[in-house]
């Protein structure tokens, strides 16, 4: 009797591990593209040229060029945003490839929150 119970238990355990092969779905929708890590909320800035960013935030407080890069700094009473522009590899107009943000005190702040603060009429310059 005990051997029958063991046999049945082993049979159930093995059958639970069996697969029927890959599941193929007909007319399945493609998966949505994954958001770029770290850029959610920065869509208004990332990939924009200097003229577009200046129209969005006003005149930069600082405009530095070093080597192939350019840094535009914008600020308000809430935060400071540094936008770094670089030309595409194949050439062309430099666009924002990276942004850093901080509170006026130097404490960290979410980059997207700073962009939102700078674009608000009462938060921007």
C-alpha positions as protocol buffer text, in pm:
chain_id: "A"
residue {
  index: 1
  type: UNK
  ca { x: 0 y: 0 z: 0 }
}
residue {
  index: 2
  type: UNK
  ca { x: 283 y: 235 z: 87 }
}
residue {
  index: 3
  type: UNK
  ca { x: 455 y: 174 z: -247 }
}
residue {
  index: 4
  type: UNK
  ca { x: 134 y: 258 z: -432 }
}
residue {
  index: 5
  type: UNK
  ca { x: 110 y: 590 z: -247 }
}
residue {
  index: 6
  type: UNK
  ca { x: 471 y: 672 z: -328 }
}
residue {
  index: 7
  type: UNK
  ca { x: 419 y: 580 z: -693 }
}
residue {
  index: 8
  type: UNK
  ca { x: 110 y: 799 z: -720 }
}
residue {
  index: 9
  type: UNK
  ca { x: 288 y: 1089 z: -548 }
}
residue {
  index: 10
  type: UNK
  ca { x: 590 y: 1062 z: -777 }
}
residue {
  index: 11
  type: UNK
  ca { x: 363 y: 1040 z: -1081 }
}
residue {
  index: 12
  type: UNK
  ca { x: 180 y: 1358 z: -983 }
}
residue {
  index: 13
  type: UNK
  ca { x: 506 y: 1540 z: -913 }
}
residue {
  index: 14
  type: UNK
  ca { x: 653 y: 1443 z: -1251 }
}
residue {
  index: 15
  type: UNK
  ca { x: 335 y: 1533 z: -1439 }
}
residue {
  index: 16
  type: UNK
  ca { x: 336 y: 1878 z: -1282 }
}
residue {
  index: 17
  type: UNK
  ca { x: 678 y: 1942 z: -1436 }
}
residue {
  index: 18
  type: UNK
  ca { x: 578 y: 1839 z: -1787 }
}
residue {
  index: 19
  type: UNK
  ca { x: 534 y: 2109 z: -2050 }
}
residue {
  index: 20
  type: UNK
  ca { x: 344 y: 2100 z: -2373 }
}
residue {
  index: 21
  type: UNK
  ca { x: 587 y: 2326 z: -2559 }
}
residue {
  index: 22
  type: UNK
  ca { x: 584 y: 2697 z: -2629 }
}
residue {
  index: 23
  type: UNK
  ca { x: 251 y: 2874 z: -2645 }
}
residue {
  index: 24
  type: UNK
  ca { x: 200 y: 3052 z: -2977 }
}
residue {
  index: 25
  type: UNK
  ca { x: -58 y: 3329 z: -2979 }
}
residue {
  index: 26
  type: UNK
  ca { x: -227 y: 3430 z: -3298 }
}
residue {
  index: 27
  type: UNK
  ca { x: -274 y: 3806 z: -3355 }
}
residue {
  index: 28
  type: UNK
  ca { x: -95 y: 3899 z: -3031 }
}
residue {
  index: 29
  type: UNK
  ca { x: -32 y: 4270 z: -2986 }
}
residue {
  index: 30
  type: UNK
  ca { x: 333 y: 4374 z: -2965 }
}
residue {
  index: 31
  type: UNK
  ca { x: 458 y: 4472 z: -2622 }
}
residue {
  index: 32
  type: UNK
  ca { x: 471 y: 4850 z: -2568 }
}
residue {
  index: 33
  type: UNK
  ca { x: 821 y: 4995 z: -2579 }
}
residue {
  index: 34
  type: UNK
  ca { x: 989 y: 5014 z: -2240 }
}
residue {
  index: 35
  type: UNK
  ca { x: 1032 y: 5369 z: -2112 }
}
residue {
  index: 36
  type: UNK
  ca { x: 1387 y: 5498 z: -2106 }
}
residue {
  index: 37
  type: UNK
  ca { x: 1511 y: 5456 z: -1753 }
}
residue {
  index: 38
  type: UNK
  ca { x: 1557 y: 5788 z: -1583 }
}
residue {
  index: 39
  type: UNK
  ca { x: 1394 y: 6008 z: -1847 }
}
residue {
  index: 40
  type: UNK
  ca { x: 1024 y: 5979 z: -1757 }
}
residue {
  index: 41
  type: UNK
  ca { x: 892 y: 6332 z: -1715 }
}
residue {
  index: 42
  type: UNK
  ca { x: 1183 y: 6481 z: -1909 }
}
residue {
  index: 43
  type: UNK
  ca { x: 1028 y: 6442 z: -2255 }
}
residue {
  index: 44
  type: UNK
  ca { x: 996 y: 6820 z: -2295 }
}
residue {
  index: 45
  type: UNK
  ca { x: 1374 y: 6860 z: -2260 }
}
residue {
  index: 46
  type: UNK
  ca { x: 1554 y: 6548 z: -2378 }
}
residue {
  index: 47
  type: UNK
  ca { x: 1649 y: 6560 z: -2747 }
}
residue {
  index: 48
  type: UNK
  ca { x: 1571 y: 6934 z: -2777 }
}
residue {
  index: 49
  type: UNK
  ca { x: 1817 y: 7187 z: -2917 }
}
residue {
  index: 50
  type: UNK
  ca { x: 1931 y: 7501 z: -2734 }
}
residue {
  index: 51
  type: UNK
  ca { x: 1667 y: 7723 z: -2899 }
}
residue {
  index: 52
  type: UNK
  ca { x: 1382 y: 7494 z: -2794 }
}
residue {
  index: 53
  type: UNK
  ca { x: 1507 y: 7468 z: -2435 }
}
residue {
  index: 54
  type: UNK
  ca { x: 1550 y: 7846 z: -2416 }
}
residue {
  index: 55
  type: UNK
  ca { x: 1194 y: 7896 z: -2543 }
}
residue {
  index: 56
  type: UNK
  ca { x: 1074 y: 7657 z: -2271 }
}
residue {
  index: 57
  type: UNK
  ca { x: 1268 y: 7800 z: -1974 }
}
residue {
  index: 58
  type: UNK
  ca { x: 1381 y: 8149 z: -2082 }
}
residue {
  index: 59
  type: UNK
  ca { x: 1737 y: 8273 z: -2107 }
}
residue {
  index: 60
  type: UNK
  ca { x: 1987 y: 8047 z: -1930 }
}
residue {
  index: 61
  type: UNK
  ca { x: 2169 y: 8176 z: -1624 }
}
residue {
  index: 62
  type: UNK
  ca { x: 2484 y: 8009 z: -1754 }
}
residue {
  index: 63
  type: UNK
  ca { x: 2595 y: 7901 z: -2102 }
}
residue {
  index: 64
  type: UNK
  ca { x: 2926 y: 7712 z: -2115 }
}
residue {
  index: 65
  type: UNK
  ca { x: 3094 y: 7531 z: -2400 }
}
residue {
  index: 66
  type: UNK
  ca { x: 3370 y: 7282 z: -2333 }
}
residue {
  index: 67
  type: UNK
  ca { x: 3503 y: 7055 z: -2604 }
}
residue {
  index: 68
  type: UNK
  ca { x: 3214 y: 6895 z: -2791 }
}
residue {
  index: 69
  type: UNK
  ca { x: 2964 y: 6967 z: -2513 }
}
residue {
  index: 70
  type: UNK
  ca { x: 2755 y: 7263 z: -2407 }
}
residue {
  index: 71
  type: UNK
  ca { x: 2593 y: 7324 z: -2069 }
}
residue {
  index: 72
  type: UNK
  ca { x: 2290 y: 7548 z: -2024 }
}
residue {
  index: 73
  type: UNK
  ca { x: 2186 y: 7624 z: -1666 }
}
residue {
  index: 74
  type: UNK
  ca { x: 1836 y: 7738 z: -1574 }
}
residue {
  index: 75
  type: UNK
  ca { x: 1711 y: 7825 z: -1229 }
}
residue {
  index: 76
  type: UNK
  ca { x: 1417 y: 7940 z: -1023 }
}
residue {
  index: 77
  type: UNK
  ca { x: 1351 y: 7992 z: -655 }
}
residue {
  index: 78
  type: UNK
  ca { x: 1281 y: 7615 z: -638 }
}
residue {
  index: 79
  type: UNK
  ca { x: 1565 y: 7448 z: -826 }
}
residue {
  index: 80
  type: UNK
  ca { x: 1857 y: 7462 z: -1068 }
}
residue {
  index: 81
  type: UNK
  ca { x: 1862 y: 7254 z: -1387 }
}
residue {
  index: 82
  type: UNK
  ca { x: 2174 y: 7183 z: -1593 }
}
residue {
  index: 83
  type: UNK
  ca { x: 2106 y: 7070 z: -1950 }
}
residue {
  index: 84
  type: UNK
  ca { x: 2399 y: 6912 z: -2138 }
}
residue {
  index: 85
  type: UNK
  ca { x: 2388 y: 6929 z: -2516 }
}
residue {
  index: 86
  type: UNK
  ca { x: 2595 y: 6720 z: -2756 }
}
residue {
  index: 87
  type: UNK
  ca { x: 2590 y: 6688 z: -3136 }
}
residue {
  index: 88
  type: UNK
  ca { x: 2469 y: 6357 z: -3278 }
}
residue {
  index: 89
  type: UNK
  ca { x: 2743 y: 6117 z: -3393 }
}
residue {
  index: 90
  type: UNK
  ca { x: 2657 y: 6175 z: -3759 }
}
residue {
  index: 91
  type: UNK
  ca { x: 2676 y: 6552 z: -3708 }
}
residue {
  index: 92
  type: UNK
  ca { x: 2407 y: 6813 z: -3685 }
}
residue {
  index: 93
  type: UNK
  ca { x: 2264 y: 7045 z: -3422 }
}
residue {
  index: 94
  type: UNK
  ca { x: 2356 y: 6963 z: -3060 }
}
residue {
  index: 95
  type: UNK
  ca { x: 2062 y: 6841 z: -2850 }
}
residue {
  index: 96
  type: UNK
  ca { x: 2005 y: 6773 z: -2480 }
}
residue {
  index: 97
  type: UNK
  ca { x: 2141 y: 6429 z: -2391 }
}
residue {
  index: 98
  type: UNK
  ca { x: 2155 y: 6462 z: -2011 }
}
residue {
  index: 99
  type: UNK
  ca { x: 2010 y: 6681 z: -1735 }
}
residue {
  index: 100
  type: UNK
  ca { x: 2102 y: 6728 z: -1369 }
}
residue {
  index: 101
  type: UNK
  ca { x: 1885 y: 6901 z: -1109 }
}
residue {
  index: 102
  type: UNK
  ca { x: 1923 y: 7020 z: -751 }
}
residue {
  index: 103
  type: UNK
  ca { x: 1745 y: 7243 z: -505 }
}
residue {
  index: 104
  type: UNK
  ca { x: 1886 y: 7592 z: -450 }
}
residue {
  index: 105
  type: UNK
  ca { x: 2043 y: 7462 z: -128 }
}
residue {
  index: 106
  type: UNK
  ca { x: 2225 y: 7190 z: -324 }
}
residue {
  index: 107
  type: UNK
  ca { x: 2001 y: 6915 z: -190 }
}
residue {
  index: 108
  type: UNK
  ca { x: 1880 y: 6659 z: -443 }
}
residue {
  index: 109
  type: UNK
  ca { x: 1552 y: 6703 z: -629 }
}
residue {
  index: 110
  type: UNK
  ca { x: 1379 y: 6490 z: -888 }
}
residue {
  index: 111
  type: UNK
  ca { x: 1476 y: 6610 z: -1237 }
}
residue {
  index: 112
  type: UNK
  ca { x: 1122 y: 6590 z: -1373 }
}
residue {
  index: 113
  type: UNK
  ca { x: 993 y: 6793 z: -1077 }
}
residue {
  index: 114
  type: UNK
  ca { x: 1250 y: 7062 z: -1150 }
}
residue {
  index: 115
  type: UNK
  ca { x: 1149 y: 7072 z: -1518 }
}
residue {
  index: 116
  type: UNK
  ca { x: 785 y: 7111 z: -1412 }
}
residue {
  index: 117
  type: UNK
  ca { x: 876 y: 7389 z: -1167 }
}
residue {
  index: 118
  type: UNK
  ca { x: 1078 y: 7577 z: -1429 }
}
residue {
  index: 119
  type: UNK
  ca { x: 801 y: 7558 z: -1687 }
}
residue {
  index: 120
  type: UNK
  ca { x: 535 y: 7691 z: -1450 }
}
residue {
  index: 121
  type: UNK
  ca { x: 491 y: 8063 z: -1481 }
}
residue {
  index: 122
  type: UNK
  ca { x: 533 y: 8123 z: -1108 }
}
residue {
  index: 123
  type: UNK
  ca { x: 823 y: 7873 z: -1069 }
}
residue {
  index: 124
  type: UNK
  ca { x: 1030 y: 7977 z: -1367 }
}
residue {
  index: 125
  type: UNK
  ca { x: 1222 y: 8290 z: -1440 }
}
